[in-house]
Each structure stands twice: as C-alpha cells, then as structure tokens.
Amino acid sequence: MDENEKYRELFFEETDEHLENLNDGVLELENDPENMNTIDSIFRSAHTLKGMAATMGYETMAKLTHKMENIFEFFKNQTVKVDTDSISLIFDCLDELSEIVESLRDETDFDSSKVTELITRLEAVGGSVSEEPLNQVEEATSDELAFPSTLLSEEDIHLMDELDNTEYTSYGISIRLDKDCTLKGPRVFLIMEKLSEVGEVTFSFPDTETLEQGEFEQDFHVLLVSENTADEIKENILTNSDIEMVNVISGEAIFEEEETIIVETKVEQQETDTKEKKKKVTKHEQQTIKVDLAKLDTFMNLVSELVVYRTRLENISQNDSKNDIKEPLTEVARITSELQDLVLKIRMQQVSVVMNRFPRVVRDLAKDLNKEMTLIIEGEDTELDRTVVSELSEPLVHLIRNSADHGIEAPERRKELGKPVEGEIKLTAFQQGNRVIITVSDDGKGLNPEVIKESAERKGIDTEGLSDKEILHLIFHPGFSTAKEITNVSGRGVGMDVVHSKITNLGGTIDLHSKVDVGSTFTINLPLTLSIIQSLMVKVSGEVFALPQGAIEKVVEVTNQEIIQVHLQEVYKYQGMAIPVIRLQEVLGLEPAKEFNSNPHLIIVLLGKKYYALMVDELIGQQEIVIKKLGQELRHLKKYLGATILGNGDITLILDTNVICSEESVSSI
C-alpha cells in the first residue's frame, strides 16, 4: 500500500467519526439550543474536518465544511439563532458531506451544484456577519520556534560550508502544526512534497518515518538546500493549511544566537479566556487503537486452528500412559484459552456504533411524514462480533422506517385513540446466553392479519390454513407490501424481505408480534460471535452433533414414562411447567437407533421466555469448537449453524437450537 492510499484510509476513518459526532451533536443542540458545550464540541469537529479535507486536497469538501463551521461560530457568538431552519440546513450539509465522502471513497464524481446551493444558503444565514478566510495568517516575531542546531551531524555542517560559494543556500526550517491537526502524517507528507519543489531536504527531526507516521507533537524541523529566498520558501510552505507557525532562517543564522527570527503565525480563532476554560474541561475517553479487520480475521483463524490442535493433544494425552505430555499440555491449554478470550474481546463491538445513528433517522422521518415521534434506545452498550454489527445498519433502518411510516399514526388519529400525540419507537438490545436479542417496537396501529391476508391473496399467495402468526410473517415475502401509496419512505415492496435475508445470513432469526391499535415488536435473535463457542457433544441415532451451550439450562436423564402426551404434543414437566419435547432423531430425519434407549437424556434450553426439551440418546461431553460455515450448496439446511472439526479429525454438524425449537419445528413433530 503506497503512502497516498494509507493516508486516504486514515482520512476516511477519521471523517466517518467526525460526521457521526456532528450528527449526534446537532441533534443534541436542537433539543438544547443554549448548550454552549455542545456548540463548542460541534465547532471543533467541523474545524478538524475542514482541516483534514484541506490536507488531502479535497477543496470542495473543505469549503463546504468551512462555511458550516462559520454557522457554528455564529451560534457561539449568538449572532445567529439556533432554530429548526438552521438545524435543518446543517443536516442537509452533513448529508451532502457524507455523499462527498462516499464519492471520494469510491473515486466517483459527485454533483458540485448541490454544494454551491448549500454554500449560498449558508452564506444567507450569516447575512452581513463577517467571517475569517479559510487560511488567514499574519506575521509575528518569536524566538519560541528555534531550529535545533545541536542535532546536526558533522556531514550536515560540512555540506552547509560547501555551499558558501555557490548559488545554493541551506535553510533551517521549523514548522509548528495546529494543535487540532489530526492527520499530521499526511500534512507532513504534503509539506515535504511542496519543499521538494523548491529544493532538497537533507535532514529532518524527527526522522522522515516518524514524521509520516504522525508520531510527534506539533513541531518538526528540516534542513533544506535551495536556490530560492527565505520568503519564497515560506510562501510555498504556507500554501498548506493546519500550520500555526513557520520559521525559516539561513544556514549561517542557525548558529547565531542573536538572530532575529521572523515567523508566520496563524491568527488564533478563539479568545484566550475561552481556551483556558476549555483546558479545565476533561472527558474520560476509552483508550483504543484501530486494527485492520483482515489482520483480526487472520488472528482468529490461527487461534481457531490452535484450538483444534489443543483438542487433539488432549485426546492423545488421554490415550498415553506417559505423563511427560501433561504439563506442557496444561500450559498450551491455558495460553490458548487466554489468547482466545483476548481475540474474541478484540472482535467485539458495542451496538451503539449502529444505534446512535437512528435518532437522526427518526427526526428526519417525523419531519417528512408530518408525525410526532421519539426514539428510545436501551442496551446500546451490548456487544456483538464486529462482523455482525457492521451488517446490522440496513435491516434496522428498514424496521425503524417501517415503524415510522406504517406503525405510528398521525397526531389526529392518536388523539382519537386516546394515545399520546407523540408516538414512541423503542430500540433495545441485550445478551441472552451466547445470543444477542435486538427488538424494534412501536406503540402504533399494529398489523392487521386480515389486511395482510387480502393483500397476499391479491398477489396470488395461498393463505389457506395459515395461522394469524404465519400470515403476519408474509410481510417478509419478497415484493410484499400492504401500502396503498408509494412514498419516499416505503410502499415499494422492498425492505422487509431484505431484513429477513440479512438476519438469516448472519445466522439469526427474526420474529414478529403485533396487535391492532396497540403496536408491533420485531425481535431479532443473533449469535454473539461467529467463531468459537462452547458446546455440548451429543449422540443421536449413532450420529454425533454439537449443541451450543449458550441457551442450555440443564441436562436431565429421564425414563420414557416421564414423557407424557398432551394434545398430540409430547411434554416433560419441568419447574412446574409442561414444556414441549423435541425428538432430535425425528426433527433431523434420522433412522431410529438400533438399540432402544429406555433412559434418554433431555437437554433443557431456554429461548426467549420459553423452555424446550431436546431428546438425545447419549451425552459425550463438553467441548470448545470452531464454527465453520456450510458451503453454498448446504445453506438450505436451516437446522444447522455450521460444522466443526473434532480433535480426532471427524467433521460434526452444529445444531441451531433457535430454528429447531421454532413453532414450525415443534408443530411438525
């Protein structure tokens, strides 16, 4: 990867974070227009974003961000009022900035006319209020930024002496970057490119690699050999942004202590007392590092293989009479477990990364649909494998848009029903065993099975014999919609099938409960991780299967007499409840065991609020397994999460208890 591509990736990572912070901050500002801390925060994000765009040479983006930054400055000075119109304009700018970033990421063109229109609107908000140029600097004298002459080697000094009788001059150049310059590496790279146009850099402190990695504070120094004058070199350097101060002196002056140093200093944008106030504000931030996901995947694959070989060693140890292998095996087991826990934690990410985007979505939907609604988020600190988190945005957006458009009623209708005028959409997440449950619910009009049934029949879908629950699930059918009108929000028959497909591909399930005039709840059930899990190995009809331990509550050995028949369903009495018994041999379509088992085992699992009893012939024991996805040809086998390789080299299928215990599976027994 070349330097430019590396800096582009860093730019996009930082930009995504700042755009998210700006969206969140502007939402907070709309709810609390007098909050100066929020205004300061979004001003700093906009200022940083502007500098980053300018650093990368994305002038259109830098100009739009600069104009938006001015509005935040006007908010701070209270020369412009924070109102619905100004907030909506800022959101329009943020949307356009997101579009620009995506175009830059994909290296495609974007419509600059919209940027021009937004800049015109931004300038109209400020009216006659004066604003500062994008890169204003002024001259000042200072000896604060001195060239470190003591760091020059004898070779450097000898070279400077040799230039005395030539047209070339050596210059000691000291540069201080802005404190809020986030892309220091790319900025230094561009400054070095500019310097190469007017001469040759023969020395730098810190060294070039450290500079291009951005691993320094604010100041750096170079020795330049050039035919140009000091003023020309300064002018060349100051074509870059994010520079607070520049000091250019001749080689002779480097060693003269009383040399007067002329510097270029960027005009401070904020008053000194404001700066002092900011210094007192502290915020606890999580110490994090960015890790390439491909590296994590490789790390996980290595750990997965290590787990397999550890299991094989354990098998060898059990069959070997010698004790020599046991001590190192114990250490391998300990190290592997610690390594596994670590990499799993590294891969985990809070769902807040996705959920925090949705207050803005609901705000815009309320405006577009002329409805009053609020979004309540709970459990945003719940963690999932980052691969799952990255795929959650699209299905959750569809569900929230569905609740806003089809669920929440118009204010007048809510009044008639005796409901609060403001509708409520609730987004929750929580961990349950080795699964994460995410719900999207609303207190709207709910789904009417009769309306769905009529719509399905018009589309030629056979609904005969379907229960109300099965009819409700028809909304996940491709192209299905009950909307009478197509709007910008929904009604085209796409969306819910995408939700179902996405969740299924992630190894999850989606359920729906709805009541007319009360509301609807979509429940998404997802695996906590897609890699290594604890499992219970069982035998059914002579075949070995793995059951994920996350949902297992208890294992009991029973007699056939303890299993009774109630309304054509076998049940087992557990904690005073009659819970359904699922014979895995029948559900999986296996032949009965050759030998009759009078004392089978029941695996009691808890899914949601319901208990189920899975009947198996024999327990083998607990084992840690690596999940391997089934190939495309076997994806239709929904009852299996995947497969794993056992310590003896055998391949075993992993059962999906969520699918097996679904109502469809139980009713088919």
XYZ file of C-alpha atoms in Angstrom:
669
model
C 0.000 0.000 0.000
C 1.522 3.380 -1.021
C 1.571 6.450 1.232
C -1.352 8.178 -0.523
C -3.623 5.150 -0.145
C -2.626 4.765 3.503
C -3.488 8.405 4.186
C -6.771 8.081 2.299
C -7.813 5.189 4.536
C -6.874 7.159 7.644
C -8.803 10.175 6.328
C -11.964 8.136 5.767
C -11.750 6.532 9.221
C -11.381 9.909 10.935
C -14.016 11.558 8.738
C -16.630 8.908 9.493
C -16.118 9.507 13.213
C -16.376 13.293 12.922
C -19.505 13.141 10.755
C -21.114 10.846 13.312
C -20.108 13.210 16.136
C -21.532 16.155 14.203
C -24.845 14.393 13.576
C -25.145 13.465 17.262
C -24.095 16.931 18.396
C -26.513 18.800 16.132
C -29.347 16.560 17.371
C -28.404 17.462 20.953
C -28.251 21.132 20.014
C -31.760 21.013 18.534
C -33.066 19.722 21.873
C -30.950 22.140 23.935
C -30.133 25.254 21.827
C -28.441 27.090 24.726
C -25.883 24.378 25.466
C -22.522 26.040 24.790
C -20.597 22.823 25.456
C -22.433 21.165 22.572
C -21.761 24.149 20.311
C -18.060 24.071 21.219
C -17.919 20.333 20.519
C -19.505 20.507 17.057
C -17.436 23.580 16.211
C -14.233 21.660 16.978
C -15.386 18.659 14.932
C -16.227 20.879 11.956
C -12.908 22.711 12.264
C -10.988 19.432 12.350
C -12.983 18.034 9.436
C -12.226 21.151 7.391
C -8.513 20.846 8.089
C -8.471 17.156 7.192
C -10.240 17.798 3.883
C -7.841 20.620 3.048
C -4.891 18.411 3.980
C -5.985 15.785 1.474
C -6.628 18.389 -1.214
C -10.424 17.917 -1.197
C -11.133 21.617 -1.647
C -14.885 21.380 -2.323
C -15.405 19.443 0.885
C -13.126 21.831 2.795
C -15.022 24.885 1.535
C -18.448 23.493 2.442
C -17.210 22.464 5.892
C -15.644 25.905 6.394
C -18.938 27.640 5.626
C -20.744 25.278 8.002
C -18.097 25.949 10.652
C -18.886 29.658 10.342
C -22.504 28.955 11.287
C -21.317 27.217 14.458
C -19.148 30.269 15.162
C -22.247 32.453 14.753
C -24.101 30.155 17.171
C -21.271 30.648 19.692
C -21.373 34.421 19.310
C -25.195 34.331 19.347
C -25.301 36.362 16.130
C -27.397 33.607 14.549
C -30.254 31.874 16.370
C -30.394 28.094 16.737
C -33.778 27.224 15.231
C -35.427 24.499 13.156
C -34.422 26.111 9.852
C -30.732 26.470 10.730
C -30.604 22.939 12.174
C -32.239 21.506 9.037
C -29.704 23.362 6.892
C -26.829 21.909 8.913
C -28.277 18.414 8.500
C -28.532 18.989 4.736
C -24.842 19.923 4.748
C -23.907 16.834 6.754
C -25.857 14.641 4.336
C -24.039 16.217 1.399
C -20.677 15.809 3.133
C -21.479 12.118 3.598
C -22.280 11.877 -0.119
C -18.997 13.591 -0.988
C -17.048 11.231 1.271
C -18.663 8.185 -0.352
C -17.829 9.558 -3.810
C -14.231 10.140 -2.754
C -14.076 6.670 -1.252
C -15.436 5.090 -4.452
C -13.459 7.520 -6.642
C -16.612 8.622 -8.472
C -17.906 12.092 -9.362
C -20.400 13.977 -7.209
C -22.827 16.794 -8.030
C -20.980 20.013 -7.148
C -24.071 22.119 -7.944
C -25.679 20.977 -4.693
C -22.582 22.111 -2.792
C -22.854 25.529 -4.443
C -26.528 25.749 -3.474
C -25.754 24.798 0.136
C -22.935 27.342 0.378
C -25.338 30.034 -0.870
C -27.866 29.044 1.808
C -25.155 29.017 4.492
C -23.930 32.464 3.485
C -27.512 33.755 3.571
C -27.852 32.623 7.201
C -24.834 34.671 8.227
C -26.003 37.714 6.272
C -23.636 40.614 6.833
C -21.817 38.899 9.703
C -18.117 38.948 8.867
C -16.154 35.727 8.652
C -12.467 34.923 8.511
C -10.782 33.499 5.415
C -10.059 29.779 5.242
C -6.310 30.138 5.859
C -5.660 33.545 7.402
C -2.106 34.148 8.700
C -0.224 37.152 9.967
C 3.403 37.980 10.636
C 4.739 37.969 14.177
C 8.133 37.820 15.816
C 9.003 34.954 18.136
C 12.015 33.005 19.307
C 9.777 30.190 20.533
C 10.298 28.035 17.439
C 14.081 27.660 17.202
C 15.925 25.299 14.884
C 17.728 22.514 16.861
C 21.261 23.162 15.569
C 22.800 20.777 18.108
C 21.186 17.843 16.282
C 23.074 18.481 13.033
C 25.799 15.978 12.201
C 29.308 16.880 11.024
C 28.288 15.878 7.500
C 25.352 18.320 7.611
C 27.583 21.161 8.799
C 30.236 20.315 6.190
C 27.590 20.429 3.441
C 26.453 23.868 4.623
C 30.051 25.139 4.468
C 30.498 23.843 0.908
C 27.509 25.903 -0.269
C 29.156 29.227 0.664
C 30.499 29.958 -2.842
C 27.543 28.560 -4.822
C 24.087 29.803 -5.869
C 22.557 27.417 -3.317
C 21.706 28.246 0.283
C 20.938 25.984 3.207
C 17.914 26.885 5.327
C 16.882 25.692 8.751
C 13.092 25.360 8.664
C 10.984 24.841 11.782
C 7.249 24.221 11.426
C 4.541 24.019 14.067
C 1.262 22.360 13.119
C -2.098 23.321 14.591
C -2.931 21.607 17.872
C -6.108 20.168 16.357
C -4.427 18.798 13.233
C -5.490 15.134 13.300
C -3.841 13.956 10.081
C -0.308 15.016 10.946
C 1.311 12.315 8.818
C -0.489 13.301 5.595
C 0.071 17.008 6.362
C 3.842 16.488 6.738
C 3.864 14.389 3.563
C 2.253 17.244 1.599
C 4.607 19.830 3.126
C 7.588 17.693 2.131
C 6.159 17.449 -1.389
C 5.978 21.253 -1.513
C 9.539 21.627 -0.226
C 10.793 19.218 -2.891
C 9.509 21.714 -5.489
C 11.953 24.381 -4.274
C 14.917 22.344 -3.080
C 16.211 19.171 -1.444
C 15.638 18.147 2.178
C 18.915 16.811 3.634
C 17.921 16.491 7.305
C 14.757 16.178 9.371
C 13.912 15.929 13.036
C 12.139 13.738 13.914
C 13.215 11.359 11.145
C 11.108 11.021 7.987
C 9.425 7.761 9.002
C 8.337 9.174 12.369
C 7.002 12.302 10.670
C 4.997 10.435 8.054
C 3.532 8.200 10.781
C 2.423 11.360 12.597
C 4.161 10.194 15.791
C 5.258 13.624 17.058
C 3.679 16.532 18.941
C 3.381 19.757 16.885
C 6.884 20.835 15.870
C 9.250 19.400 13.295
C 12.402 20.687 11.618
C 14.127 20.205 8.262
C 17.332 21.370 6.611
C 16.661 22.467 3.018
C 19.143 23.219 0.226
C 17.575 25.641 -2.269
C 18.154 28.433 -4.795
C 15.051 30.264 -3.544
C 14.838 33.018 -0.949
C 13.543 32.510 2.591
C 10.356 34.449 1.795
C 9.679 32.301 -1.274
C 10.122 29.148 0.792
C 7.742 30.473 3.472
C 5.167 31.303 0.854
C 5.492 27.810 -0.595
C 5.012 26.159 2.813
C 2.031 28.312 3.769
C 0.021 27.105 0.786
C -0.745 24.218 3.165
C -3.345 24.510 5.918
C -3.068 23.332 9.538
C 0.157 25.319 10.051
C 0.363 27.517 13.136
C 3.924 28.807 12.777
C 6.862 28.709 10.353
C 10.437 29.766 10.990
C 12.869 29.904 8.032
C 16.467 31.019 8.651
C 19.664 30.802 6.630
C 22.373 28.267 7.404
C 24.645 30.995 8.779
C 21.944 32.266 11.129
C 21.344 28.809 12.588
C 24.472 29.248 14.719
C 23.969 32.941 15.568
C 22.208 33.170 18.927
C 21.043 36.779 18.463
C 19.453 36.203 15.039
C 16.039 37.855 14.754
C 13.517 35.274 13.743
C 10.574 36.255 11.570
C 7.694 33.841 11.813
C 4.318 33.405 10.256
C 1.632 32.789 12.868
C -1.901 31.733 12.200
C -4.477 34.080 13.749
C -5.973 32.482 16.850
C -9.624 31.721 16.254
C -10.737 31.860 19.869
C -10.220 34.195 22.821
C -7.602 33.296 25.431
C -10.150 33.014 28.216
C -12.175 30.574 26.134
C -9.062 28.449 25.661
C -8.377 28.469 29.393
C -11.947 27.410 30.057
C -11.602 24.508 27.632
C -8.432 23.356 29.341
C -10.423 22.808 32.520
C -12.942 20.566 30.781
C -11.873 16.950 30.948
C -13.543 13.946 29.401
C -12.841 10.308 30.045
C -12.191 8.605 26.743
C -11.674 4.915 26.140
C -8.116 4.172 25.086
C -8.453 2.405 21.752
C -6.399 1.502 18.713
C -7.593 0.882 15.188
C -6.856 -2.602 13.916
C -7.201 -3.793 10.337
C -10.121 -6.240 10.281
C -8.243 -8.524 7.875
C -5.497 -8.896 10.473
C -8.055 -9.767 13.120
C -9.568 -12.363 10.815
C -6.146 -13.924 10.266
C -5.520 -13.836 14.010
C -8.852 -15.572 14.605
C -8.113 -18.263 12.021
C -4.788 -19.018 13.700
C -6.423 -19.223 17.104
C -9.114 -21.475 15.650
C -6.514 -23.907 14.356
C -4.737 -23.780 17.700
C -7.969 -24.780 19.444
C -8.340 -27.766 17.114
C -4.806 -28.991 17.801
C -5.212 -28.451 21.530
C -8.222 -30.768 21.452
C -6.227 -33.364 19.516
C -3.433 -33.158 22.097
C -5.973 -33.740 24.844
C -7.155 -36.877 23.064
C -3.556 -38.100 22.741
C -2.977 -37.381 26.425
C -5.955 -39.490 27.462
C -4.649 -42.458 25.493
C -0.990 -42.078 26.504
C 0.270 -43.663 29.702
C 3.220 -41.286 29.896
C 2.867 -38.135 31.963
C 5.501 -36.158 30.048
C 2.941 -34.566 27.788
C 0.550 -33.436 30.516
C 2.431 -30.455 31.927
C 3.138 -28.727 28.590
C -0.397 -29.580 27.520
C -1.730 -27.752 30.577
C 0.249 -24.679 29.569
C -0.906 -24.899 25.955
C -4.493 -25.083 27.190
C -4.040 -22.054 29.446
C -2.323 -19.917 26.813
C -4.800 -20.897 24.127
C -7.764 -20.038 26.349
C -6.307 -16.633 27.212
C -5.473 -15.943 23.583
C -8.947 -16.993 22.514
C -10.649 -14.760 25.108
C -8.474 -11.854 24.039
C -9.167 -12.114 20.336
C -12.885 -12.546 20.949
C -12.902 -9.386 23.059
C -10.956 -7.537 20.364
C -13.561 -8.508 17.804
C -16.458 -7.402 19.999
C -18.021 -4.020 19.347
C -20.840 -2.159 21.050
C -24.067 -1.954 19.051
C -24.104 1.773 19.870
C -21.937 2.159 16.750
C -25.101 1.427 14.768
C -27.845 2.512 17.162
C -26.565 6.045 17.700
C -27.283 6.874 14.054
C -31.010 6.366 14.424
C -32.133 9.438 16.438
C -31.275 11.477 13.343
C -33.173 8.992 11.141
C -36.305 9.244 13.312
C -36.035 13.030 13.466
C -35.984 13.270 9.662
C -38.804 10.722 9.281
C -41.008 12.680 11.690
C -40.453 15.791 9.614
C -41.078 14.046 6.264
C -44.213 12.243 7.483
C -45.643 15.173 9.496
C -45.829 12.986 12.583
C -44.630 13.404 16.135
C -42.422 10.589 17.355
C -39.471 9.884 19.577
C -36.871 7.121 19.663
C -35.889 5.405 22.906
C -32.647 3.397 22.874
C -31.757 0.853 25.554
C -28.827 -1.549 25.846
C -26.584 0.254 23.381
C -23.539 -0.982 25.328
C -24.399 -4.591 24.387
C -21.506 -6.147 22.456
C -21.527 -8.252 19.307
C -18.914 -9.544 16.910
C -17.978 -6.542 14.779
C -18.755 -8.510 11.613
C -22.361 -8.789 12.798
C -22.507 -5.151 13.944
C -21.344 -3.892 10.549
C -24.242 -5.714 8.858
C -26.947 -4.511 11.264
C -27.451 -0.988 9.963
C -29.504 -1.807 6.860
C -32.056 -4.161 8.473
C -32.536 -1.865 11.479
C -33.071 1.162 9.231
C -35.788 -0.738 7.357
C -37.513 -1.737 10.600
C -37.418 1.793 12.013
C -38.728 3.290 8.772
C -41.474 0.661 8.783
C -42.484 1.618 12.336
C -42.453 5.323 11.499
C -44.451 5.024 8.278
C -46.792 2.075 8.868
C -46.858 1.954 12.666
C -47.024 5.413 14.220
C -50.374 7.083 13.472
C -50.949 10.715 12.526
C -51.381 13.044 15.552
C -55.140 13.423 14.963
C -55.676 9.658 14.878
C -53.631 9.136 18.047
C -55.817 11.697 19.821
C -58.939 9.816 18.719
C -57.492 6.584 20.139
C -56.594 8.239 23.437
C -52.873 7.799 22.821
C -50.167 10.405 23.466
C -49.758 12.617 20.393
C -46.075 11.730 20.276
C -45.543 8.169 19.085
C -42.803 6.012 20.554
C -40.331 3.776 18.741
C -38.145 1.688 21.011
C -34.845 0.056 20.079
C -33.371 -2.342 22.642
C -30.506 -4.826 22.811
C -29.462 -7.361 25.438
C -27.390 -10.521 25.702
C -29.017 -13.884 26.353
C -26.594 -16.766 26.654
C -24.471 -16.870 23.518
C -27.050 -14.820 21.616
C -27.943 -11.140 21.418
C -31.580 -10.085 21.208
C -32.454 -6.818 19.451
C -36.030 -5.537 19.389
C -37.656 -2.743 17.412
C -41.100 -1.901 18.765
C -43.648 0.877 18.392
C -46.920 1.889 20.041
C -48.640 2.422 16.710
C -51.579 0.869 14.912
C -50.112 -2.629 14.647
C -50.528 -5.089 11.794
C -53.943 -6.432 10.831
C -53.766 -10.106 9.719
C -56.922 -9.684 7.612
C -55.422 -6.793 5.627
C -52.207 -8.763 5.077
C -54.198 -11.833 4.049
C -56.220 -9.868 1.469
C -53.063 -8.296 0.052
C -51.361 -11.708 -0.128
C -54.286 -13.274 -1.965
C -54.296 -10.422 -4.495
C -50.666 -11.303 -5.184
C -51.557 -14.969 -5.688
C -50.170 -16.211 -2.375
C -52.070 -19.174 -0.948
C -53.114 -18.338 2.641
C -55.414 -21.279 3.282
C -54.773 -22.918 6.633
C -52.281 -20.276 7.780
C -52.460 -19.052 11.372
C -52.533 -15.327 12.169
C -48.847 -15.510 13.121
C -47.949 -17.164 9.821
C -49.969 -14.535 7.950
C -48.085 -11.748 9.744
C -44.800 -13.292 8.625
C -45.876 -12.927 4.982
C -44.591 -9.347 5.149
C -41.103 -10.859 4.829
C -42.091 -12.283 1.424
C -40.140 -10.611 -1.457
C -42.109 -7.767 -3.029
C -44.867 -7.850 -0.409
C -46.467 -4.569 0.700
C -49.854 -3.503 2.056
C -49.246 0.205 1.403
C -51.824 1.775 -0.892
C -49.481 4.581 -1.914
C -45.790 4.631 -2.739
C -43.940 7.280 -0.728
C -40.338 8.334 -0.296
C -40.298 6.255 2.875
C -41.920 2.954 1.894
C -44.571 1.142 -0.088
C -42.474 -0.321 -2.900
C -42.480 -3.862 -1.530
C -38.773 -3.897 -0.794
C -37.240 -3.755 2.638
C -38.764 -6.403 4.885
C -37.514 -9.245 2.701
C -34.074 -7.601 2.823
C -34.328 -7.551 6.617
C -35.176 -11.256 6.731
C -32.403 -12.142 4.282
C -29.752 -10.107 6.129
C -30.612 -11.526 9.534
C -30.733 -15.088 8.203
C -27.337 -14.697 6.524
C -25.915 -13.634 9.891
C -27.110 -16.892 11.428
C -30.000 -15.162 13.177
C -33.771 -15.247 13.222
C -36.472 -12.570 13.222
C -39.859 -12.850 14.875
C -42.889 -10.566 14.819
C -45.650 -9.885 17.340
C -48.354 -7.337 16.628
C -51.729 -6.244 17.964
C -54.113 -3.888 16.204
C -54.085 -0.346 17.710
C -51.504 -1.440 20.311
C -48.294 -1.766 18.305
C -45.737 -4.136 16.826
C -42.486 -5.699 18.013
C -39.810 -7.190 15.765
C -37.399 -9.447 17.655
C -34.006 -10.218 16.120
C -32.003 -13.103 17.578
C -28.313 -13.109 16.619
C -25.244 -15.186 17.519
C -22.874 -13.399 19.885
C -19.869 -14.401 17.815
C -19.308 -16.165 14.539
C -16.163 -18.033 15.516
C -15.549 -20.201 18.625
C -18.217 -21.447 21.037
C -18.619 -23.830 23.960
C -20.756 -26.806 23.000
C -22.284 -29.975 24.358
C -21.488 -33.002 22.214
C -24.393 -35.458 21.942
C -25.211 -38.615 20.028
C -28.498 -39.113 18.147
C -29.180 -42.324 16.195
C -25.476 -43.102 16.275
C -24.503 -39.687 14.847
C -22.528 -37.074 16.802
C -23.829 -33.491 16.911
C -22.764 -30.300 18.674
C -25.261 -28.186 20.645
C -24.204 -24.586 21.526
C -24.137 -24.293 25.309
C -25.323 -20.692 25.488
C -29.033 -21.494 25.761
C -28.706 -24.785 27.687
C -30.220 -24.569 31.174
C -29.951 -28.149 32.371
C -29.402 -31.756 31.289
C -31.598 -34.465 32.799
C -31.771 -38.232 32.369
C -35.382 -39.427 32.222
C -37.426 -42.539 31.682
C -39.837 -42.792 28.785
C -42.664 -42.860 31.337
C -41.809 -39.291 32.416
C -42.650 -38.022 28.934
C -46.400 -37.609 28.524
C -48.725 -36.781 25.638
C -50.841 -33.590 25.777
C -52.925 -32.598 22.741
C -50.757 -34.573 20.311
C -47.613 -32.972 21.763
C -45.068 -34.775 23.940
C -44.230 -32.749 27.035
C -41.990 -33.000 30.086
C -42.786 -31.476 33.463
C -40.036 -29.013 34.375
C -40.235 -26.491 37.238
C -43.986 -26.946 37.371
C -44.402 -26.311 33.637
C -45.250 -28.701 30.821
C -42.558 -27.986 28.225
C -42.555 -29.449 24.700
C -40.256 -32.388 23.997
C -38.465 -32.361 20.649
C -37.041 -35.683 19.485
C -33.947 -34.685 17.520
C -33.965 -38.034 15.734
C -37.320 -37.143 14.140
C -36.637 -33.444 13.534
C -33.348 -34.253 11.784
C -34.915 -37.044 9.730
C -32.669 -39.805 11.104
C -33.384 -43.505 11.388
C -34.260 -44.702 14.918
C -31.347 -46.008 16.973
C -30.709 -49.731 16.592
C -30.886 -50.244 20.341
C -33.911 -48.953 22.266
C -32.906 -46.394 24.883
C -35.143 -46.579 27.939
C -33.321 -43.697 29.649
C -32.807 -40.895 27.122
C -31.393 -37.511 28.045
C -33.303 -34.240 27.760
C -31.370 -31.039 27.054
C -33.422 -28.211 28.601
C -32.938 -24.980 26.629
C -34.347 -21.505 27.247
C -35.132 -19.400 24.194
C -36.724 -16.065 24.930
C -39.172 -16.850 27.721
C -39.916 -20.431 26.659
C -38.351 -23.729 27.693
C -37.884 -26.682 25.351
C -36.577 -30.212 25.933
C -34.362 -31.718 23.229
C -34.190 -35.522 23.411
C -30.846 -37.185 22.653
C -29.650 -40.772 23.005
C -26.302 -40.163 24.667
C -24.144 -37.406 26.155
C -20.498 -37.279 25.063
C -19.317 -34.193 26.952
C -18.473 -30.519 26.710
C -16.073 -29.261 24.073
C -14.910 -25.993 22.610
C -15.482 -25.921 18.870
C -14.644 -23.707 15.929
C -17.663 -22.856 13.781
C -17.132 -23.297 10.058
C -19.906 -22.039 7.790
C -21.606 -24.511 5.484
C -20.905 -24.152 1.775
C -23.380 -22.500 -0.570
C -24.767 -25.906 -1.601
C -25.750 -26.685 2.012
C -27.085 -23.271 3.076
C -30.654 -24.556 2.710
C -30.118 -26.806 5.745
C -31.511 -24.265 8.199
C -31.329 -26.512 11.275
C -27.525 -26.313 11.295
C -25.348 -23.365 12.348
C -22.394 -24.891 10.551
C -19.844 -27.645 11.055
C -16.725 -28.222 13.125
C -13.649 -30.464 13.076
C -13.258 -32.596 16.185
C -9.977 -33.492 17.839
C -9.923 -36.893 16.121
C -10.361 -35.233 12.718
C -14.058 -36.105 12.296
C -16.451 -33.479 10.944
C -19.574 -32.814 13.025
C -22.622 -30.661 12.342
C -23.600 -27.915 14.810
C -27.325 -27.726 15.556
C -29.200 -24.401 15.575
C -31.487 -24.660 18.603
C -33.343 -21.473 17.642
C -34.547 -22.996 14.377
C -35.171 -26.458 15.810
C -37.251 -25.042 18.661
C -39.259 -22.699 16.464
C -43.002 -23.211 16.373
C -42.763 -24.653 12.875
C -40.399 -27.412 14.000
C -42.380 -28.197 17.122
C -45.698 -28.325 15.296
C -44.269 -30.711 12.721
C -43.413 -33.384 15.310
